[in-house]
Amino acid sequence: MTRKKLLILTLSFCLLDTLAPLAATPEIRILQRRAAQDAAVVLPADASTILRYTVSDFNEDCRESAGRRLPVVTTLREAGSRPVILPAVIGKSPLLDRLIAEKRIDVDSIRGEWESFAIIPVARPFADYPAIPEALIVAGSDERGAMYGLYEVSERLLGTDPQKFWTDAVPHRVKSARWDQGMVVQGPPTFRFRGWFVNDEHALLGWHHREGEDNSIKAEDWAEIFETICRMRGNFYTLIEYGQTPDSASLRLASDRGLYVTGSHMHMLVANTSYAFDPGPHTWTWDAFCEKTYGKRYPYSWMTQREKMLRFWEEEGVKRHKDHLAIWTVGLKGANDTDFHENDSAAPRSVVERARLTNEAIRLQTQIVERNLPGTEPLYMIANRNDLFDQYLTGELQFPKNTHILWPDDPSFGVFRLLPEKKHLERDTHHGIFFHLTFCDNHWVQWYPMGGVQHELVKAVRAGAVSMAEFNVGDIREIPLKTAMAMDLAYDARPWLADKEHWRAFTDAWIVRQYGMRDPARLTDLLVRYWDLEMPVRSMIILERMSQYTILDEAILKKIEGAADKRRAMVEYVRSIEVPTGGRYGKMGRDELRRNAPAWERLWKDANALTPEIRSDRRSFYYDFVLLQIATSRLMNLWGGELFRAFDAISAERFAEAADHMEKAKDYVRELAECRARAEHGKWKGWFDGDQLYPWTNHMWGFHYERELAAETEMIRMLRAWSARP
C-alpha cells in the first residue's frame, strides 16, 4: 500500500467520527434528585471483564459526583420503571441486536470497525417493557469500542478527567444529570494501537517502596495506570525498564481490561532483560534466570549463549504472557538498553552482518511464539532504536506477518530522525512511532513545547506511520497536559491535521477543565514563556553536568582527597573543568545562565500571580503541575549560575567570594527540596523518595539533594578556612 493510499484510508476512517450531536433526540435522565428514579445500568451476567471494569469505573465516577452509584441489573425486568444505560457490543448483545433489527437505532457506520462506538438516546426502547421510559445505548463495534463509549458518557455527563488519579481531579458535583447531547458517533482511531511506556520510573518505584521488598511498581499502582490508559482510549502498555515485571495478578488485570502487554526496545518477546534494581546490589533479571536455571551466571551474548537466551525469552517472556493479550517484541538487543554488539566482543562490526544476525534471532523468536500459541495470528513489534534503526535502513531485516515497525524520535530533542517513505510502506505493512513525551534528560519538567509535539505527531500521521503509537510517559504525574494531548491526537488526529495551532486551543480547553480559569490564554502564554526558556538551557541537564563537579562521578571533594595541599589541588582541578555545551546539553554556559536569570525570576513571579485566578480546590494541582516545574527549572538555572561563579572565584583563588556563591547555590538546593516537599501532600507522600532511595538514578535522573547539601557545606567550610589565612 502506498503512503498516499494509506493516508487516504486513515483520514476516511476519521471521517466516520461525528462527535457533534446529531438531530434532536430525547434527553435521558441518568441521575435524579431521588435515587429511586436514577437510571439503571444493564450488564448481563455473561458480560465481558472489559465491560464489567468499565461499568465499575463509571459508577465510581457517579459516586464521586453525586454521592451514589447507579444500580446495575442483569435484565430489563430488574430495571422496573427506571431509564436504562445499555453498554454493549454489536453482534454480542441480544438486547442491542434487537434494537438494530427493529431499526430503532442505526449503527451501520461503525459495524465491523476497530474500537468504534455510538452513543444513542432512545425513547420507549422496548415494547415488551413499556415501563422503561428511555435508554441511553452505548454501542461498541467491539469490546474496547463500548468501553470508550461509556467513558465518553462519563466525561460529557460528569466532567470526569480521564487522568483524575494523577491530577487529583474530582468529577463535577451534581444533584441530577441528564444526557442532552443527542447521538454521538466515533469511528476508528487514527493510530490502531496507542499506549504507554512507563520509563525511568524511579519515582513510581520509590513511592510505595516497602523495606525488605524488591523494587517494583505495586499492584495498586498498576491498577491505576491500567485504568488511566483505558480512560484515555489506549489499548496497550509496555514493560517498565528498571523495575520488576508486574505481578501475575496485575498482568491478568491488564488483559481483563482489554490492554495488550508489549516490551520496550530491549525486552525481546516481552522478557524483562533490565536490571532488577533494589536499594542494595543490582541484579540482572538475566543473571537471576541463569543462576536459577543453570546454577551460575553467563554473559548475555547471542554469539556464545544463544540457546540460553532463547530459553530465557521463552520462559520469562512467552510462557509468562501467553495467556494475556500480547504484542511480541522481536529483534536483538543487549542487556539493559544496550546494542548487542556494544558488550559482546564476538559480535560483527558491520551493520549489515548484525542485521543478518538479527534476522536469525527474529526467525527463532517467531518459532518460539508459534510453538507456544498454535493456531493463532500473533502480533509482533520492533522498536527501531539505536543500532536496530541503522539495521532497518540497510533493507536487510525481515519480519513475520503482523509486525509493527516503530520509528523512533531523537529523545533529546523530541524530533523524528526519519519517518517511513514510499519504499518502506511498500516493503512492510505496519508502521508506527515510538515518541518520548519525557526523557531522562529532563525527567521532572515538561521541557518540550506542545507545538513541537503536535508538529512531530502530525508528521507521523501524514507519513502513514499510524499502526502504533508508543509514548514514553516517564512517571506519568509530571506530564499530564502533554500526555492528554498525545493520546487525543493518537485517537483522533483530524483537528490536529486541520490546524497547526490546535495545540493552543487544546491547552486552553484543558486549562479551563483543570483550573476553571476564565481567561486560559494567560496560562497558555505563560507556559509558552516557560518552554522558550527551558528548551535551550535545560534544567535537568544543568543538574546532570554541574553536579558531577560537586557530588558525583568527578566530585571536587573526591578529586582532592588525599592531596597534601588540598587548596592547590582544588584550584588546579577547578581550572581544568570544561562543562560541556551544545548538542543535547543545549546552550549551557556562564553567559546563558547569567542572561536568563532575570527572565526566570519574572516567570516565577507571574506564575504565582495567576494563583488567585485558579479555582480554589485546584490550586494544589496548579502548584504540582505549573509552579513546581517552573520552580525546578528556575532553581536549577540559578544554582548552576552560582556554581559557575564559585568555580571562577576558586580559579582566581578568591575563596571568600567562592564561599559566598556556594552559600547561594546551597540555598537554591534547599529551596528546591522545600518545593518538592510541598508537592508530597496526601497520597503523594514519598513521591520523590526514589531520588534518594536508588543510587542508580545518579545525576541524570535523580536529585540527591541531601548529598549535594552535604558536599556544598563541606566545600564552604574549606573555602572559609582558606580565606581566613594568607
XYZ file of C-alpha atoms in Angstrom:
726
model
C 0.000 0.000 0.000
C 1.394 3.409 -0.930
C 1.752 6.192 1.608
C -0.894 8.232 -0.239
C -3.405 5.376 -0.151
C -2.651 4.673 3.494
C -3.174 8.326 4.418
C -6.462 8.460 2.486
C -7.624 5.320 4.289
C -6.629 6.744 7.663
C -8.466 10.014 7.075
C -11.542 8.228 5.735
C -11.737 6.262 8.975
C -11.545 9.514 10.928
C -14.418 10.969 8.916
C -16.736 8.335 10.358
C -16.485 10.276 13.607
C -19.242 12.817 14.160
C -18.650 13.971 17.695
C -21.118 16.849 17.331
C -24.627 15.823 18.428
C -26.955 14.835 15.605
C -30.653 15.579 15.206
C -32.787 16.422 18.226
C -33.442 13.316 20.321
C -34.855 12.703 23.788
C -32.980 13.675 26.907
C -32.059 10.716 29.073
C -32.405 11.084 32.827
C -29.328 9.491 34.381
C -29.120 10.910 37.908
C -32.280 12.239 39.560
C -32.893 14.128 42.771
C -34.450 10.940 44.119
C -32.143 7.933 43.891
C -35.107 5.644 43.253
C -35.542 7.321 39.867
C -31.902 7.035 38.768
C -31.114 5.149 35.586
C -30.029 1.530 35.865
C -27.055 0.093 34.015
C -27.900 -3.139 32.209
C -24.971 -5.554 32.436
C -25.836 -9.187 31.646
C -24.387 -11.949 33.799
C -22.165 -13.074 30.927
C -20.751 -9.597 30.198
C -17.041 -9.406 29.438
C -14.488 -8.368 32.050
C -13.781 -5.283 29.937
C -17.362 -4.062 30.306
C -17.508 -5.062 33.967
C -14.474 -2.948 34.845
C -15.761 -0.055 32.740
C -19.179 -0.066 34.398
C -17.455 -0.175 37.784
C -15.328 2.854 36.816
C -18.389 4.715 35.532
C -20.251 4.021 38.750
C -17.307 5.261 40.802
C -17.472 8.495 38.799
C -21.162 8.746 39.688
C -20.376 8.176 43.358
C -17.728 10.907 43.344
C -20.046 13.271 41.513
C -23.456 12.622 43.075
C -22.625 10.641 46.200
C -24.120 7.365 44.962
C -23.721 4.655 42.352
C -26.325 3.661 39.796
C -27.991 0.282 40.232
C -26.558 -2.433 37.984
C -29.059 -5.015 36.729
C -28.685 -8.109 34.606
C -32.134 -7.970 32.943
C -34.630 -5.355 31.830
C -37.182 -6.756 34.266
C -34.933 -5.765 37.169
C -34.815 -2.178 35.883
C -38.524 -1.702 36.633
C -39.577 1.787 35.559
C -36.119 3.330 35.561
C -34.369 4.684 32.463
C -31.537 2.365 31.427
C -27.987 2.641 30.150
C -27.010 -0.235 27.875
C -23.288 -0.599 27.114
C -22.967 -3.476 24.667
C -21.149 -4.856 21.636
C -22.786 -5.196 18.234
C -23.371 -8.866 17.465
C -22.803 -9.963 21.064
C -25.791 -8.452 22.864
C -29.325 -9.745 22.157
C -30.814 -6.517 23.511
C -28.638 -4.307 21.318
C -29.035 -6.515 18.259
C -32.797 -6.470 18.725
C -32.863 -2.654 18.672
C -30.778 -2.726 15.494
C -33.030 -5.323 13.844
C -36.118 -3.298 14.743
C -34.413 -0.246 13.195
C -34.723 1.681 16.428
C -31.043 2.593 16.073
C -28.603 2.754 13.148
C -25.025 1.575 13.726
C -24.034 0.809 10.140
C -21.262 3.439 10.194
C -19.335 1.603 12.918
C -20.258 -2.039 12.333
C -17.113 -4.128 11.838
C -14.787 -1.213 12.530
C -11.965 -1.167 15.082
C -12.724 0.300 18.530
C -15.644 2.472 17.400
C -18.795 3.435 19.265
C -22.157 5.157 19.009
C -23.991 6.769 21.927
C -27.694 6.831 21.051
C -30.613 8.076 23.178
C -33.856 6.191 22.524
C -37.374 6.872 23.862
C -39.582 3.902 24.775
C -36.919 1.476 23.559
C -38.510 -1.877 24.437
C -42.149 -2.591 23.524
C -42.356 -5.550 25.908
C -41.092 -3.401 28.784
C -43.240 -0.261 28.402
C -42.407 0.943 31.924
C -38.851 1.726 30.824
C -39.218 5.323 29.588
C -35.910 5.770 27.803
C -32.484 4.269 27.211
C -29.006 5.528 26.516
C -27.449 2.974 24.206
C -23.645 2.756 24.155
C -22.983 0.509 21.172
C -19.446 -0.650 20.545
C -18.115 -2.186 17.369
C -16.039 -4.308 19.750
C -15.388 -4.535 23.495
C -12.981 -1.599 23.638
C -15.305 0.476 21.492
C -18.075 0.006 24.059
C -15.585 0.779 26.833
C -14.518 4.045 25.223
C -18.155 4.967 24.654
C -19.090 4.635 28.313
C -16.034 6.663 29.346
C -17.186 9.304 26.840
C -20.533 9.432 28.617
C -18.779 9.968 31.951
C -16.618 12.779 30.592
C -19.509 14.614 28.957
C -22.105 13.982 31.647
C -19.995 14.416 34.795
C -16.909 16.260 33.590
C -14.694 13.318 34.569
C -10.990 13.819 33.953
C -9.523 10.630 32.400
C -6.329 11.348 34.370
C -8.171 12.051 37.610
C -5.923 9.827 39.724
C -2.832 11.765 38.616
C -4.404 15.231 38.612
C -6.446 14.798 41.819
C -9.500 15.954 39.872
C -12.969 15.075 41.147
C -15.950 14.900 38.739
C -18.380 17.800 38.873
C -20.625 17.749 41.938
C -24.206 17.271 40.737
C -27.620 16.546 42.222
C -29.035 15.464 38.887
C -27.699 14.827 35.400
C -29.310 14.283 32.017
C -27.828 13.206 28.725
C -28.875 16.025 26.396
C -26.182 15.772 23.729
C -28.063 13.668 21.245
C -26.328 10.971 19.240
C -22.535 10.777 19.250
C -20.635 8.545 16.837
C -16.889 7.852 16.921
C -15.213 5.927 14.135
C -11.940 4.003 14.363
C -8.896 5.674 15.927
C -6.173 7.275 13.831
C -3.482 5.035 15.365
C -4.613 1.425 15.672
C -2.584 0.780 18.830
C -1.988 3.519 21.406
C -0.196 3.056 24.686
C 2.309 3.985 27.356
C 5.872 3.121 28.195
C 6.408 3.975 31.870
C 10.156 4.616 31.831
C 12.984 5.933 34.021
C 10.389 5.213 36.643
C 12.277 5.710 39.875
C 9.521 7.883 41.399
C 6.956 5.119 40.935
C 9.438 2.529 42.212
C 10.292 4.527 45.320
C 6.827 5.925 46.012
C 5.342 2.917 47.801
C 8.579 1.074 48.443
C 8.380 -1.175 51.463
C 11.581 -2.114 53.232
C 12.659 -5.674 52.529
C 10.741 -5.906 49.233
C 12.225 -5.871 45.769
C 11.693 -2.719 43.808
C 8.556 -2.834 41.738
C 5.530 -0.782 40.915
C 2.939 -2.023 43.384
C -0.230 -3.787 42.269
C -2.442 -0.914 43.430
C -0.415 1.498 41.300
C -0.577 -0.759 38.241
C -4.355 -0.813 38.670
C -4.450 2.994 38.479
C -2.105 3.032 35.476
C -4.211 0.500 33.569
C -7.453 2.325 34.342
C -5.982 5.621 33.154
C -4.748 4.108 29.883
C -8.241 2.736 29.252
C -9.898 6.057 30.103
C -7.548 7.821 27.664
C -8.553 5.429 24.860
C -5.322 3.444 24.955
C -5.065 -0.277 24.336
C -1.570 -1.374 25.390
C 1.203 -0.816 27.894
C 4.921 -1.540 27.738
C 7.000 -3.268 30.391
C 8.855 -0.806 32.584
C 12.593 -0.507 32.099
C 14.158 -0.807 35.529
C 11.656 -2.364 37.905
C 10.269 -5.865 38.090
C 7.689 -7.194 35.643
C 4.157 -6.695 37.025
C 2.938 -9.476 39.293
C 0.711 -12.159 37.788
C -2.483 -10.600 39.146
C -1.606 -7.250 37.561
C -0.812 -8.925 34.241
C -4.216 -10.608 34.325
C -5.906 -7.334 35.276
C -4.458 -5.573 32.235
C -5.657 -8.306 29.910
C -9.092 -8.396 31.547
C -9.336 -4.652 30.938
C -8.539 -5.170 27.258
C -4.930 -3.973 27.313
C -2.142 -5.650 25.389
C 1.260 -6.018 27.013
C 4.370 -5.447 24.948
C 8.061 -4.981 25.581
C 10.220 -1.956 25.053
C 13.052 -1.840 22.532
C 15.107 -4.069 24.859
C 12.517 -6.617 26.047
C 12.630 -9.346 23.414
C 9.466 -11.486 23.450
C 8.360 -9.344 26.404
C 11.076 -10.839 28.631
C 12.467 -8.280 31.057
C 16.203 -8.006 30.340
C 16.872 -4.953 32.510
C 18.344 -4.519 35.922
C 16.186 -5.747 38.757
C 17.089 -2.728 40.842
C 16.967 -2.852 44.597
C 18.179 -0.271 47.098
C 21.027 -2.734 47.655
C 23.101 -4.522 44.987
C 21.755 -4.514 41.441
C 20.813 -7.844 39.847
C 20.200 -8.587 36.194
C 16.951 -10.476 35.590
C 19.079 -12.464 33.134
C 21.587 -13.240 35.881
C 18.830 -14.366 38.216
C 17.425 -16.637 35.500
C 20.827 -18.198 34.797
C 21.556 -18.787 38.473
C 18.174 -20.427 38.951
C 18.293 -22.490 35.752
C 21.984 -23.302 35.308
C 23.458 -22.681 38.745
C 25.774 -19.889 37.583
C 25.829 -16.643 35.613
C 26.526 -16.368 31.899
C 27.074 -13.339 29.649
C 24.035 -12.121 27.737
C 25.675 -12.910 24.411
C 23.950 -14.028 21.238
C 27.326 -15.127 19.921
C 28.099 -17.530 22.780
C 24.890 -18.164 24.753
C 22.255 -18.408 22.048
C 20.368 -21.419 23.416
C 20.235 -19.958 26.907
C 18.897 -16.663 25.571
C 16.211 -18.465 23.583
C 15.185 -20.368 26.693
C 15.181 -17.131 28.699
C 12.909 -15.425 26.159
C 10.559 -18.399 26.125
C 10.394 -18.924 29.894
C 10.426 -15.293 31.059
C 8.593 -13.850 28.065
C 6.249 -16.070 26.096
C 5.238 -18.529 28.806
C 4.715 -15.720 31.298
C 2.470 -13.738 28.928
C 0.941 -16.281 26.540
C -2.427 -16.278 28.325
C -2.658 -12.487 28.097
C -3.195 -10.090 25.236
C 0.334 -9.515 23.942
C 2.294 -7.848 21.164
C 5.585 -9.762 20.960
C 8.745 -7.687 20.711
C 11.275 -9.085 18.242
C 14.835 -8.156 17.386
C 18.214 -8.425 19.037
C 19.458 -6.114 21.762
C 21.984 -6.283 24.552
C 21.009 -6.315 28.197
C 19.905 -3.150 29.961
C 19.272 -0.908 26.972
C 22.474 -1.555 25.040
C 23.016 -2.682 21.464
C 24.097 -6.305 21.389
C 27.483 -5.606 19.829
C 28.389 -2.998 22.460
C 29.127 -5.546 25.167
C 29.847 -8.601 23.015
C 33.328 -8.591 21.518
C 32.444 -11.527 19.265
C 29.598 -9.621 17.561
C 30.187 -8.455 13.977
C 31.350 -4.889 13.405
C 29.396 -4.459 10.166
C 25.816 -3.205 10.477
C 24.779 -5.450 7.557
C 26.214 -8.503 9.286
C 24.479 -7.512 12.505
C 21.196 -7.195 10.605
C 21.623 -10.756 9.354
C 22.184 -11.953 12.906
C 19.066 -10.078 13.985
C 17.122 -11.846 11.228
C 18.272 -15.154 12.661
C 17.085 -14.106 16.122
C 13.713 -12.931 14.761
C 13.186 -16.229 12.943
C 13.847 -18.209 16.132
C 11.748 -15.826 18.243
C 8.845 -16.315 15.840
C 9.190 -20.081 16.163
C 9.013 -19.812 19.955
C 5.793 -17.785 19.792
C 4.166 -20.066 17.232
C 5.151 -23.161 19.218
C 3.505 -21.779 22.350
C 0.486 -20.242 20.610
C -0.524 -22.688 17.862
C -3.437 -21.755 15.658
C -3.232 -18.031 16.442
C -2.104 -14.993 14.483
C 0.360 -13.342 16.864
C 1.108 -9.628 16.779
C 4.753 -8.520 16.709
C 6.579 -5.248 17.226
C 10.109 -3.969 16.728
C 11.229 -0.612 18.102
C 13.975 0.557 15.775
C 16.090 2.456 18.279
C 19.836 2.942 18.021
C 21.559 0.097 16.138
C 18.278 -1.571 15.189
C 17.346 1.633 13.385
C 20.571 1.500 11.380
C 19.987 -2.175 10.669
C 16.484 -1.471 9.374
C 17.759 1.182 6.989
C 20.022 -1.394 5.311
C 16.896 -3.122 3.986
C 18.174 -6.445 5.301
C 15.724 -7.019 8.163
C 12.885 -9.448 7.543
C 9.791 -9.608 9.746
C 6.954 -12.045 10.368
C 3.404 -11.192 9.401
C 1.681 -8.592 11.595
C 4.879 -6.856 12.706
C 4.542 -3.221 13.731
C 7.726 -1.305 12.918
C 8.166 1.650 15.260
C 10.058 4.720 14.071
C 11.784 6.461 16.983
C 12.242 10.103 17.807
C 15.518 11.571 18.978
C 14.510 11.838 22.635
C 16.973 14.591 23.478
C 15.242 16.904 21.009
C 11.737 15.471 20.546
C 12.004 15.112 16.763
C 11.865 12.095 14.477
C 15.156 11.158 12.871
C 13.253 9.725 9.928
C 9.755 8.517 9.079
C 8.687 5.862 6.558
C 8.973 6.667 2.902
C 7.249 5.025 -0.041
C 9.797 2.209 -0.246
C 9.278 1.353 3.420
C 5.478 1.409 3.170
C 5.597 -0.859 0.139
C 8.010 -3.309 1.766
C 6.425 -3.558 5.230
C 2.740 -3.148 6.052
C 2.547 -1.781 9.591
C 4.455 1.338 10.605
C 4.125 3.218 13.871
C 6.069 5.503 16.192
C 7.953 5.498 19.488
C 7.841 9.037 20.898
C 9.242 10.449 24.146
C 6.852 12.785 25.941
C 9.535 12.879 28.614
C 13.112 11.634 28.742
C 15.849 11.065 31.273
C 17.494 14.275 30.040
C 14.702 16.315 31.631
C 12.639 13.896 33.631
C 10.953 16.231 36.101
C 9.829 19.040 33.800
C 7.869 19.435 30.561
C 10.747 20.907 28.637
C 9.475 20.246 25.103
C 6.771 22.634 23.818
C 3.292 21.451 22.916
C 3.531 22.947 19.443
C 6.583 20.799 18.787
C 4.770 17.666 19.907
C 1.870 18.412 17.556
C 4.238 19.115 14.674
C 6.061 15.794 15.062
C 2.994 13.629 15.610
C 1.195 15.191 12.645
C 4.287 14.454 10.553
C 3.976 10.808 11.553
C 0.304 10.680 10.572
C 0.992 12.257 7.189
C 3.816 9.768 6.640
C 1.439 6.850 7.224
C 3.106 5.663 10.451
C -0.245 5.080 12.150
C -0.321 1.406 13.119
C 1.026 2.019 16.623
C 1.934 4.925 18.908
C 4.075 4.116 21.930
C 4.506 7.125 24.204
C 7.239 7.316 26.818
C 5.410 8.875 29.777
C 8.116 8.740 32.456
C 6.496 8.577 35.888
C 3.182 9.896 34.455
C 2.476 12.512 37.112
C 4.811 15.186 35.745
C 3.332 15.411 32.219
C -0.497 15.324 32.346
C -1.033 18.010 29.693
C 1.381 16.546 27.190
C 0.040 13.022 27.752
C -3.533 14.227 27.277
C -2.544 15.906 24.031
C -0.652 12.926 22.620
C -3.395 10.423 23.428
C -6.047 12.747 21.994
C -4.141 13.144 18.733
C -3.430 9.419 18.501
C -7.118 8.706 18.979
C -8.443 11.302 16.542
C -5.936 13.323 14.523
C -8.475 15.242 12.421
C -8.466 18.562 14.319
C -4.688 18.364 14.680
C -4.281 17.851 10.945
C -6.635 20.720 10.150
C -4.975 23.377 12.324
C -1.248 23.529 13.065
C -2.039 25.721 16.097
C -4.613 23.309 17.515
C -2.276 22.666 20.454
C -3.175 26.141 21.725
C -6.942 25.564 21.630
C -6.408 22.164 23.235
C -4.257 23.670 26.001
C -6.800 26.439 26.650
C -9.612 23.884 26.953
C -7.522 21.658 29.223
C -6.742 24.622 31.486
C -10.436 25.512 31.750
C -11.300 21.935 32.733
C -8.466 21.639 35.227
C -8.432 25.094 36.778
C -11.692 26.829 35.909
C -9.840 29.891 34.576
C -11.932 32.486 32.783
C -9.012 33.549 30.625
C -6.994 30.357 30.000
C -4.857 32.042 27.344
C -2.951 33.799 30.131
C -1.703 30.489 31.480
C -1.120 29.090 27.987
C 1.039 32.123 27.194
C 2.914 31.663 30.461
C 3.628 28.016 29.577
C 4.957 29.159 26.200
C 7.352 31.501 28.007
C 8.402 28.590 30.175
C 9.115 26.345 27.182
C 11.013 29.149 25.451
C 13.320 29.437 28.463
C 13.599 25.747 29.288
C 14.217 24.285 25.834
C 17.588 25.964 25.034
C 19.114 25.575 28.530
C 17.540 22.502 30.086
C 17.397 22.493 33.836
C 17.945 18.775 34.308
C 20.978 18.895 32.013
C 22.384 21.613 34.258
C 21.805 19.272 37.184
C 23.411 16.375 35.352
C 26.546 18.174 34.266
C 27.141 20.596 37.119
C 26.514 18.088 39.898
C 29.313 15.929 38.552
C 31.737 18.515 39.816
C 30.346 18.625 43.323
C 28.892 15.281 44.407
C 29.114 12.532 41.816
C 31.487 10.857 39.366
C 34.127 13.595 39.283
C 33.301 15.270 42.588
C 35.658 18.003 43.710
C 35.931 16.513 47.176
C 36.922 13.164 45.706
C 39.478 14.765 43.447
C 41.318 16.451 46.292
C 41.012 13.559 48.719
C 44.460 12.541 49.924
C 46.178 15.592 48.428
C 48.901 17.085 50.601
C 47.803 20.593 49.632
C 44.031 20.432 49.218
C 43.751 24.127 48.419
C 46.166 23.891 45.498
C 44.560 20.616 44.365
C 41.087 22.191 44.313
C 42.267 25.257 42.395
C 44.021 23.143 39.777
C 41.096 20.784 39.375
C 38.508 23.548 39.072
C 40.640 25.270 36.451
C 40.566 22.043 34.424
C 36.769 21.763 34.404
C 35.160 22.039 30.970
C 31.396 21.903 31.295
C 30.003 20.503 28.017
C 27.671 22.593 25.919
C 25.922 22.204 22.564
C 24.044 19.185 21.243
C 21.873 17.527 23.869
C 23.368 19.818 26.506
C 21.817 22.904 24.943
C 23.339 26.340 25.458
C 24.555 25.707 28.964
C 27.270 28.165 29.861
C 28.065 31.076 32.133
C 26.642 33.711 29.816
C 23.366 31.897 29.166
C 22.685 31.203 32.823
C 23.500 34.781 33.790
C 21.423 36.257 30.978
C 18.384 34.044 31.676
C 18.253 34.574 35.443
C 16.036 37.710 35.347
C 13.619 36.031 32.935
C 13.255 33.058 35.271
C 12.540 35.373 38.186
C 9.874 37.246 36.196
C 8.271 33.987 35.093
C 8.181 32.700 38.670
C 6.579 35.932 39.862
C 3.986 35.926 37.063
C 3.121 32.256 37.611
C 2.455 32.881 41.295
C 0.385 35.943 40.422
C -2.050 33.717 38.491
C -2.872 31.638 41.571
C -5.930 33.723 42.601
C -7.463 33.018 39.170
C -7.292 29.271 39.787
C -10.371 27.623 41.281
C -9.645 27.219 44.991
C -9.998 23.427 45.027
C -7.499 23.118 42.141
C -4.695 25.300 43.484
C -2.832 22.320 44.874
C -2.685 20.789 41.390
C -1.689 24.169 39.964
C 1.264 24.114 42.322
C 2.138 20.488 41.481
C 1.955 20.903 37.722
C 2.829 24.533 36.982
C 4.612 26.142 39.916
C 6.769 23.157 40.888
C 8.033 22.704 37.339
C 8.839 26.384 36.946
C 10.479 26.354 40.375
C 12.570 23.325 39.404
C 13.823 24.932 36.201
C 14.340 28.338 37.811
C 16.263 26.998 40.799
C 18.446 24.710 38.705
C 19.356 27.626 36.443
C 20.164 29.867 39.397
C 22.051 27.049 41.129
C 24.128 26.368 38.027
C 24.915 30.058 37.657
C 26.177 30.277 41.240
C 28.344 27.196 40.759
C 29.929 28.761 37.673
C 30.638 31.906 39.688
C 32.072 29.843 42.538
C 34.331 27.958 40.117
C 35.553 31.234 38.605
C 36.326 32.597 42.070
C 38.138 29.400 43.105
C 40.211 29.551 39.914
C 41.215 33.116 40.855
C 41.846 31.998 44.463
C 39.181 34.377 45.787
C 37.976 31.865 48.355
C 35.672 34.120 50.390
C 33.829 35.118 47.217
C 33.633 31.468 46.154
C 32.164 30.540 49.534
C 29.510 33.249 49.158
C 28.452 31.838 45.791
C 28.409 28.313 47.196
C 26.168 29.559 50.017
C 23.704 30.899 47.449
C 23.864 27.638 45.493
C 23.172 25.752 48.706
C 20.150 27.980 49.383
C 18.721 27.130 45.951
C 19.136 23.401 46.611
C 17.404 23.768 49.967
C 14.572 25.766 48.380
C 14.016 23.095 45.744
C 13.861 20.420 48.436
C 11.203 22.506 50.196
C 9.246 22.926 46.946
C 9.270 19.189 46.402
C 8.151 18.514 49.961
C 5.123 20.757 49.379
C 4.131 18.586 46.385
C 4.212 15.424 48.518
C 0.770 16.007 50.006
C -1.887 13.391 50.687
C -1.435 10.238 48.646
C 1.729 11.703 47.077
C 3.741 11.361 50.284
C 7.123 9.870 49.387
C 6.771 10.643 45.657
C 10.371 11.845 45.366
C 11.844 9.113 47.568
C 13.181 7.313 44.510
C 15.747 10.060 44.012
C 17.207 9.315 47.426
C 16.466 5.587 47.596
C 18.050 4.358 44.384
C 21.713 5.191 43.825
C 21.359 4.006 40.226
C 19.379 7.120 39.374
C 22.599 9.203 39.695
C 22.859 12.674 38.269
C 20.906 12.074 35.085
C 17.613 11.067 36.710
C 17.823 11.718 40.397
C 18.431 14.723 42.556
C 20.325 13.663 45.666
C 19.896 16.974 47.413
C 20.982 15.607 50.776
C 24.351 14.622 49.330
C 24.537 17.891 47.411
C 23.899 19.932 50.541
C 26.476 17.949 52.493
C 29.093 18.383 49.762
C 28.457 22.105 49.422
C 28.565 22.546 53.204
C 31.980 20.886 53.357
C 33.287 22.955 50.443
C 32.075 26.160 52.099
C 33.841 25.180 55.321
C 37.106 24.626 53.444
C 36.785 27.833 51.415
C 36.064 29.904 54.519
C 39.085 28.421 56.252
C 41.368 29.176 53.307
C 40.070 32.736 53.045
C 40.861 33.352 56.718
C 44.583 32.800 56.286
C 47.052 34.203 53.734
